[in-house]
mmCIF file of C-alpha atoms in Angstrom:
data_model
loop_
_atom_site.group_PDB
_atom_site.id
_atom_site.type_symbol
_atom_site.label_atom_id
_atom_site.label_comp_id
_atom_site.label_asym_id
_atom_site.label_seq_id
_atom_site.Cartn_x
_atom_site.Cartn_y
_atom_site.Cartn_z
ATOM 1 C CA MET M 1 -15.166 13.100 24.697
ATOM 2 C CA GLN M 2 -18.466 12.238 23.041
ATOM 3 C CA VAL M 3 -19.640 8.655 23.082
ATOM 4 C CA GLU M 4 -21.897 7.747 20.208
ATOM 5 C CA GLU M 5 -23.966 4.591 19.627
ATOM 6 C CA TRP M 6 -23.144 2.966 16.302
ATOM 7 C CA ASN M 7 -24.501 -0.020 14.508
ATOM 8 C CA VAL M 8 -21.925 -2.767 15.028
ATOM 9 C CA GLU M 9 -21.605 -3.309 11.302
ATOM 10 C CA GLU M 10 -20.571 0.356 10.790
ATOM 11 C CA VAL M 11 -17.410 -0.174 12.867
ATOM 12 C CA LYS M 12 -14.600 -1.457 10.620
ATOM 13 C CA PRO M 13 -11.736 -3.551 11.977
ATOM 14 C CA TYR M 14 -8.280 -2.256 11.196
ATOM 15 C CA PRO M 15 -7.116 -4.688 8.465
ATOM 16 C CA ARG M 16 -3.507 -4.660 9.679
ATOM 17 C CA ASN M 17 -4.302 -5.367 13.332
ATOM 18 C CA PRO M 18 -1.391 -7.608 14.386
ATOM 19 C CA ARG M 19 -3.026 -8.919 17.546
ATOM 20 C CA LYS M 20 -4.338 -12.478 17.426
ATOM 21 C CA ASN M 21 -6.821 -12.312 20.285
ATOM 22 C CA GLN M 22 -9.340 -15.038 19.487
ATOM 23 C CA SER M 23 -8.867 -16.543 22.961
ATOM 24 C CA ALA M 24 -9.813 -13.275 24.660
ATOM 25 C CA ILE M 25 -13.130 -12.729 22.812
ATOM 26 C CA LYS M 26 -15.183 -14.997 25.068
ATOM 27 C CA ALA M 27 -13.733 -13.462 28.240
ATOM 28 C CA VAL M 28 -14.471 -9.946 27.005
ATOM 29 C CA ALA M 29 -17.967 -11.021 25.941
ATOM 30 C CA ASN M 30 -18.559 -12.401 29.449
ATOM 31 C CA SER M 31 -17.372 -9.106 30.906
ATOM 32 C CA ILE M 32 -19.720 -7.136 28.670
ATOM 33 C CA GLU M 33 -22.617 -9.354 29.684
ATOM 34 C CA GLN M 34 -21.810 -9.024 33.365
ATOM 35 C CA PHE M 35 -20.845 -5.319 33.580
ATOM 36 C CA GLY M 36 -22.149 -3.748 30.428
ATOM 37 C CA PHE M 37 -20.193 -2.082 27.641
ATOM 38 C CA GLU M 38 -18.250 0.350 29.891
ATOM 39 C CA GLN M 39 -15.333 1.094 27.580
ATOM 40 C CA PRO M 40 -16.113 2.471 24.137
ATOM 41 C CA ILE M 41 -14.369 1.438 20.920
ATOM 42 C CA VAL M 42 -12.187 4.244 19.531
ATOM 43 C CA VAL M 43 -12.334 4.738 15.771
ATOM 44 C CA ASP M 44 -10.851 7.163 13.287
ATOM 45 C CA ARG M 45 -12.820 9.524 11.087
ATOM 46 C CA ASN M 46 -13.549 6.665 8.675
ATOM 47 C CA GLY M 47 -14.953 4.328 11.337
ATOM 48 C CA VAL M 48 -11.848 2.108 11.429
ATOM 49 C CA VAL M 49 -10.898 0.761 14.871
ATOM 50 C CA ILE M 50 -7.953 2.407 16.550
ATOM 51 C CA VAL M 51 -8.364 0.566 19.839
ATOM 52 C CA GLY M 52 -11.071 -1.914 20.799
ATOM 53 C CA HIS M 53 -10.749 -4.775 18.303
ATOM 54 C CA THR M 54 -11.481 -7.361 20.982
ATOM 55 C CA ARG M 55 -14.477 -5.434 22.255
ATOM 56 C CA LEU M 56 -15.813 -5.244 18.706
ATOM 57 C CA ALA M 57 -15.332 -8.974 18.178
ATOM 58 C CA ALA M 58 -17.009 -9.658 21.547
ATOM 59 C CA ALA M 59 -19.940 -7.489 20.571
ATOM 60 C CA LYS M 60 -20.325 -9.469 17.334
ATOM 61 C CA HIS M 61 -20.031 -12.739 19.336
ATOM 62 C CA LEU M 62 -22.918 -11.519 21.508
ATOM 63 C CA ASN M 63 -24.934 -10.438 18.431
ATOM 64 C CA LEU M 64 -25.209 -6.886 19.674
ATOM 65 C CA ASP M 65 -26.753 -4.420 17.273
ATOM 66 C CA LYS M 66 -25.124 -1.290 18.720
ATOM 67 C CA VAL M 67 -21.768 -0.463 20.346
ATOM 68 C CA PRO M 68 -20.463 2.616 22.086
ATOM 69 C CA VAL M 69 -17.921 4.476 19.906
ATOM 70 C CA VAL M 70 -15.674 7.493 20.317
ATOM 71 C CA VAL M 71 -14.535 9.066 17.083
ATOM 72 C CA ALA M 72 -10.970 10.443 17.441
ATOM 73 C CA LYS M 73 -11.606 13.396 15.143
ATOM 74 C CA ASN M 74 -8.678 15.395 16.505
ATOM 75 C CA LEU M 75 -5.949 12.833 15.609
ATOM 76 C CA THR M 76 -3.832 12.974 12.484
ATOM 77 C CA LYS M 77 -3.079 9.754 10.577
ATOM 78 C CA GLU M 78 0.353 9.674 12.226
ATOM 79 C CA GLN M 79 -1.209 10.095 15.661
ATOM 80 C CA VAL M 80 -3.694 7.339 15.005
ATOM 81 C CA ASN M 81 -0.852 4.955 14.116
ATOM 82 C CA ALA M 82 1.065 6.055 17.215
ATOM 83 C CA TYR M 83 -1.997 5.500 19.415
ATOM 84 C CA ARG M 84 -2.428 1.981 18.024
ATOM 85 C CA LEU M 85 1.233 1.206 18.747
ATOM 86 C CA ALA M 86 1.084 2.714 22.251
ATOM 87 C CA ASP M 87 -2.008 0.700 23.091
ATOM 88 C CA LYS M 88 -0.304 -2.487 21.956
ATOM 89 C CA GLN M 89 2.855 -1.729 23.940
ATOM 90 C CA ASN M 90 0.918 -0.775 27.054
ATOM 91 C CA LYS M 91 -0.940 -4.085 27.071
ATOM 92 C CA ARG M 92 2.326 -5.940 26.671
ATOM 93 C CA ALA M 93 4.015 -3.936 29.432
ATOM 94 C CA CYS M 94 1.198 -4.597 31.930
ATOM 95 C CA GLY M 95 1.443 -8.323 31.752
ATOM 96 C CA LEU M 96 -0.550 -8.846 34.952
ATOM 97 C CA GLY M 97 -2.018 -12.311 35.419
ATOM 98 C CA HIS M 98 -5.286 -13.277 36.969
ATOM 99 C CA GLU M 99 -3.669 -13.419 40.390
ATOM 100 C CA HIS M 100 -3.613 -9.613 40.412
ATOM 101 C CA ALA M 101 -7.175 -9.097 39.251
ATOM 102 C CA GLY M 102 -9.348 -7.016 41.568
ATOM 103 C CA ARG M 103 -6.479 -5.557 43.601
#
């Protein structure tokens, strides 16, 4: 896996992203400020976000110029769609509240 530094404006949000995560942006921005940008945004060959929409929005909220990006060059269009779906389902399945944080 190769992590690249991209200008934040080069990373394109997936227009059909179903997640409404406005409430999470500030928390993710706070995390980035405290710990750094430790988890890259994953994009397809065209620079469209596969996973990491909230991280991208948090970077914009923080007025960052650059973000870490991994380009999933090896995935087909079908695999990209499956990855997006799996990421969404995994987040739903976790469902851990703040009482479990740090354990």
